[in-house]
């Protein structure tokens, strides 16, 4: 079974998870960053990883997801919020919904990824520290707490969880292909 992992990563979290997934899918697995725009022809499984940008897949991954046809695809993502939150579920689904209906979805995974401290500083400058309906992005204590929680991720447990999901996909597909 030949697999390809294509990830989009700004600060390394999504890359790290992609590398763990590629380990599980080895030896017949290639890994590329989305900027390389790899040719996915001939792969049995296409894995796409994105970082969540304002509740959906980041722009580069979005473009790639929309371009895929007639493939077996698994999608994973990293985000700052809790992975079992409604926001995480919707964000992952928003990425999956970009796939053309000619594809078959083989699985999905999402975990937390630390947020670049530079982003926090920029948000503080732009939006201050007082959250309101009109000023949702302000850096209040709740946001700081969310950032603190995310700051250790992806951790060993996240990588182990990703590996589990993808080894199950591999086992299922290998079984179907009589490998
Ligand atoms: C511009 C920007 C927008 C983001 N939007 C969200 C968001 O809507 N929800 C969320 O949970 N995390 C959000 N994040 C956090 C990232 O998704 C998270 O840190 C991710 O793990 C980054 O992955 P990377 O290291 O592969 O770039 C955002 C980060 C940036 C820089």
Short mmCIF file of C-alpha atoms and ligand atoms in Angstrom, two decimals:
data_model
loop_
_atom_site.label_atom_id
_atom_site.label_comp_id
_atom_site.label_asym_id
_atom_site.label_seq_id
_atom_site.Cartn_x
_atom_site.Cartn_y
_atom_site.Cartn_z
CA UNK A 1 0.00 0.00 0.00
CA UNK A 2 1.47 3.29 -1.19
CA UNK A 3 0.68 6.41 0.82
CA UNK A 4 1.47 10.10 0.66
CA UNK A 5 1.24 12.65 3.47
CA UNK A 6 0.83 16.28 2.38
CA UNK A 7 0.84 18.81 5.21
CA UNK A 8 0.50 22.55 5.59
CA UNK A 9 2.31 23.92 8.63
CA UNK A 10 3.23 27.43 9.67
CA UNK A 11 5.01 26.79 12.97
CA UNK A 12 5.75 23.03 12.85
CA UNK A 13 2.86 21.39 14.77
CA UNK A 14 1.11 19.92 11.74
CA UNK A 15 4.46 18.86 10.30
CA UNK A 16 5.29 16.99 13.51
CA UNK A 17 2.01 15.05 13.45
CA UNK A 18 2.48 14.34 9.72
CA UNK A 19 5.89 12.83 10.39
CA UNK A 20 4.43 10.54 13.06
CA UNK A 21 1.71 9.43 10.62
CA UNK A 22 4.30 8.81 7.89
CA UNK A 23 6.24 6.57 10.30
CA UNK A 24 3.19 4.36 10.69
CA UNK A 25 2.49 4.25 6.96
CA UNK A 26 6.14 3.41 6.16
CA UNK A 27 7.90 1.88 4.28
CA UNK A 28 5.79 2.85 1.25
CA UNK A 29 5.04 6.41 2.27
CA UNK A 30 6.20 9.77 0.96
CA UNK A 31 5.81 13.02 2.85
CA UNK A 32 5.66 16.50 1.33
CA UNK A 33 4.83 20.00 2.43
CA UNK A 34 1.87 21.41 0.55
CA UNK A 35 4.07 24.10 -1.05
CA UNK A 36 5.79 21.32 -3.04
CA UNK A 37 2.43 20.63 -4.73
CA UNK A 38 3.19 16.89 -5.11
CA UNK A 39 1.57 14.71 -7.76
CA UNK A 40 -0.72 12.28 -5.94
CA UNK A 41 -1.27 9.97 -8.92
CA UNK A 42 -0.69 6.30 -8.07
CA UNK A 43 -1.05 6.55 -4.29
CA UNK A 44 -3.54 4.24 -2.57
CA UNK A 45 -3.98 6.68 0.34
CA UNK A 46 -3.64 10.46 0.36
CA UNK A 47 -3.30 12.04 3.81
CA UNK A 48 -3.78 15.80 4.06
CA UNK A 49 -2.88 17.78 7.19
CA UNK A 50 -3.87 21.38 7.86
CA UNK A 51 -3.63 23.90 10.68
CA UNK A 52 -6.91 25.47 11.70
CA UNK A 53 -7.16 29.07 10.61
CA UNK A 54 -10.27 30.88 11.84
CA UNK A 55 -12.33 27.73 12.13
CA UNK A 56 -11.37 26.01 8.90
CA UNK A 57 -8.44 24.62 6.92
CA UNK A 58 -5.67 27.14 6.22
CA UNK A 59 -5.63 28.59 2.70
CA UNK A 60 -2.84 26.44 1.24
CA UNK A 61 -4.34 23.18 2.50
CA UNK A 62 -7.80 24.31 1.36
CA UNK A 63 -6.57 24.76 -2.19
CA UNK A 64 -4.93 21.34 -2.12
CA UNK A 65 -7.97 19.59 -0.60
CA UNK A 66 -10.21 21.06 -3.31
CA UNK A 67 -7.92 19.78 -6.06
CA UNK A 68 -8.09 16.07 -5.11
CA UNK A 69 -10.19 13.71 -7.25
CA UNK A 70 -10.97 9.95 -7.20
CA UNK A 71 -8.74 9.20 -4.22
CA UNK A 72 -8.92 7.55 -0.85
CA UNK A 73 -8.26 10.44 1.53
CA UNK A 74 -7.67 10.82 5.27
CA UNK A 75 -7.58 14.27 6.82
CA UNK A 76 -5.94 15.48 10.02
CA UNK A 77 -5.50 18.89 11.62
CA UNK A 78 -3.98 20.72 14.57
CA UNK A 79 -5.59 23.65 16.37
CA UNK A 80 -5.22 25.79 19.46
CA UNK A 81 -8.58 24.85 21.01
CA UNK A 82 -9.45 21.64 22.88
CA UNK A 83 -9.61 18.73 20.42
CA UNK A 84 -12.94 17.46 21.80
CA UNK A 85 -14.60 20.89 21.51
CA UNK A 86 -17.40 21.68 19.07
CA UNK A 87 -15.01 24.19 17.44
CA UNK A 88 -12.49 21.39 16.75
CA UNK A 89 -15.15 19.11 15.29
CA UNK A 90 -16.52 21.82 13.02
CA UNK A 91 -13.08 23.00 11.95
CA UNK A 92 -12.04 19.49 10.91
CA UNK A 93 -15.36 18.92 9.16
CA UNK A 94 -15.01 22.22 7.29
CA UNK A 95 -11.73 20.94 5.84
CA UNK A 96 -13.24 17.56 4.95
CA UNK A 97 -16.19 19.27 3.25
CA UNK A 98 -13.76 20.80 0.75
CA UNK A 99 -13.14 17.35 -0.74
CA UNK A 100 -14.81 16.53 -4.03
CA UNK A 101 -17.48 13.82 -3.86
CA UNK A 102 -15.41 11.54 -6.14
CA UNK A 103 -13.11 10.87 -3.17
CA UNK A 104 -13.59 8.33 -0.40
CA UNK A 105 -12.90 9.50 3.16
CA UNK A 106 -10.87 6.90 5.05
CA UNK A 107 -10.44 8.63 8.41
CA UNK A 108 -9.81 11.79 10.36
CA UNK A 109 -7.78 13.03 13.30
CA UNK A 110 -7.36 16.29 15.19
CA UNK A 111 -5.17 17.36 18.10
CA UNK A 112 -4.03 20.49 19.84
CA UNK A 113 -1.02 22.50 18.69
CA UNK A 114 0.75 25.27 20.53
CA UNK A 115 -0.04 28.76 19.37
CA UNK A 116 2.81 30.97 18.32
CA UNK A 117 3.42 33.48 21.17
CA UNK A 118 3.96 36.14 18.51
CA UNK A 119 0.31 35.76 17.53
CA UNK A 120 -0.78 36.39 21.11
CA UNK A 121 1.29 39.57 21.27
CA UNK A 122 -0.13 40.80 17.97
CA UNK A 123 -3.69 40.06 19.15
CA UNK A 124 -3.08 41.88 22.42
CA UNK A 125 -1.87 44.95 20.53
CA UNK A 126 -4.76 44.81 18.09
CA UNK A 127 -7.67 43.85 20.34
CA UNK A 128 -6.55 44.64 23.92
CA UNK A 129 -7.53 42.49 26.90
CA UNK A 130 -11.26 43.12 27.23
CA UNK A 131 -13.49 40.60 25.47
CA UNK A 132 -16.96 41.64 24.32
CA UNK A 133 -19.39 40.59 21.63
CA UNK A 134 -17.76 43.06 19.26
CA UNK A 135 -14.22 42.32 20.45
CA UNK A 136 -14.11 38.53 20.43
CA UNK A 137 -10.36 38.27 19.80
CA UNK A 138 -9.18 40.21 22.86
CA UNK A 139 -6.56 38.52 25.02
CA UNK A 140 -8.33 37.94 28.32
CA UNK A 141 -7.45 35.45 31.09
CA UNK A 142 -9.55 32.73 29.42
CA UNK A 143 -7.61 33.06 26.19
CA UNK A 144 -4.31 33.04 28.07
CA UNK A 145 -5.39 29.84 29.83
CA UNK A 146 -6.26 28.24 26.47
CA UNK A 147 -2.84 29.19 25.15
CA UNK A 148 -1.14 27.75 28.23
CA UNK A 149 -3.02 24.47 27.78
CA UNK A 150 -2.04 24.27 24.11
CA UNK A 151 1.59 25.16 24.76
CA UNK A 152 2.79 21.58 25.31
CA UNK A 153 1.10 20.13 22.21
CA UNK A 154 1.42 18.13 20.10
CA UNK A 155 2.82 15.90 22.87
CA UNK A 156 3.79 12.22 22.96
CA UNK A 157 0.19 11.22 23.65
CA UNK A 158 -1.09 13.19 20.62
CA UNK A 159 1.48 11.51 18.39
CA UNK A 160 0.56 8.09 19.81
CA UNK A 161 -3.14 8.83 19.18
CA UNK A 162 -2.42 9.87 15.59
CA UNK A 163 -0.36 6.74 15.03
CA UNK A 164 -3.17 4.56 16.36
CA UNK A 165 -5.76 6.10 14.03
CA UNK A 166 -3.52 5.72 11.01
CA UNK A 167 -2.33 2.21 11.80
CA UNK A 168 -6.01 1.21 11.89
CA UNK A 169 -6.60 2.84 8.50
CA UNK A 170 -3.53 1.04 7.15
CA UNK A 171 -4.67 -2.32 8.54
CA UNK A 172 -8.16 -1.87 7.09
CA UNK A 173 -6.91 -0.86 3.66
CA UNK A 174 -4.23 -3.56 3.55
CA UNK A 175 -6.92 -6.11 4.40
CA UNK A 176 -9.15 -4.86 1.61
CA UNK A 177 -6.22 -4.99 -0.82
CA UNK A 178 -5.30 -8.52 0.33
CA UNK A 179 -1.77 -7.42 1.26
C1 LIG B 1 -3.86 33.25 11.97
C2 LIG B 1 -4.16 32.09 12.89
C3 LIG B 1 -5.48 31.70 13.05
C4 LIG B 1 -5.80 30.64 13.91
N1 LIG B 1 -7.11 30.29 14.05
C5 LIG B 1 -7.42 29.31 14.94
C6 LIG B 1 -8.79 28.95 15.17
O1 LIG B 1 -9.72 29.46 14.56
N2 LIG B 1 -9.04 28.00 16.10
C7 LIG B 1 -8.06 27.37 16.80
O2 LIG B 1 -8.39 26.52 17.63
N3 LIG B 1 -6.76 27.65 16.59
C8 LIG B 1 -6.42 28.61 15.68
N4 LIG B 1 -5.09 28.91 15.47
C9 LIG B 1 -4.04 28.09 16.12
C10 LIG B 1 -3.39 27.09 15.14
O3 LIG B 1 -4.36 26.37 14.41
C11 LIG B 1 -2.53 26.06 15.91
O4 LIG B 1 -1.59 26.71 16.70
C12 LIG B 1 -1.88 25.07 14.96
O5 LIG B 1 -1.42 23.97 15.68
C13 LIG B 1 -0.72 25.67 14.17
O6 LIG B 1 -0.16 24.65 13.36
P1 LIG B 1 1.28 24.76 12.68
O7 LIG B 1 2.32 24.79 13.79
O8 LIG B 1 1.40 23.51 11.86
O9 LIG B 1 1.32 25.99 11.86
C14 LIG B 1 -4.76 29.95 14.61
C15 LIG B 1 -3.43 30.35 14.42
C16 LIG B 1 -3.12 31.39 13.58
C17 LIG B 1 -1.67 31.79 13.38
#
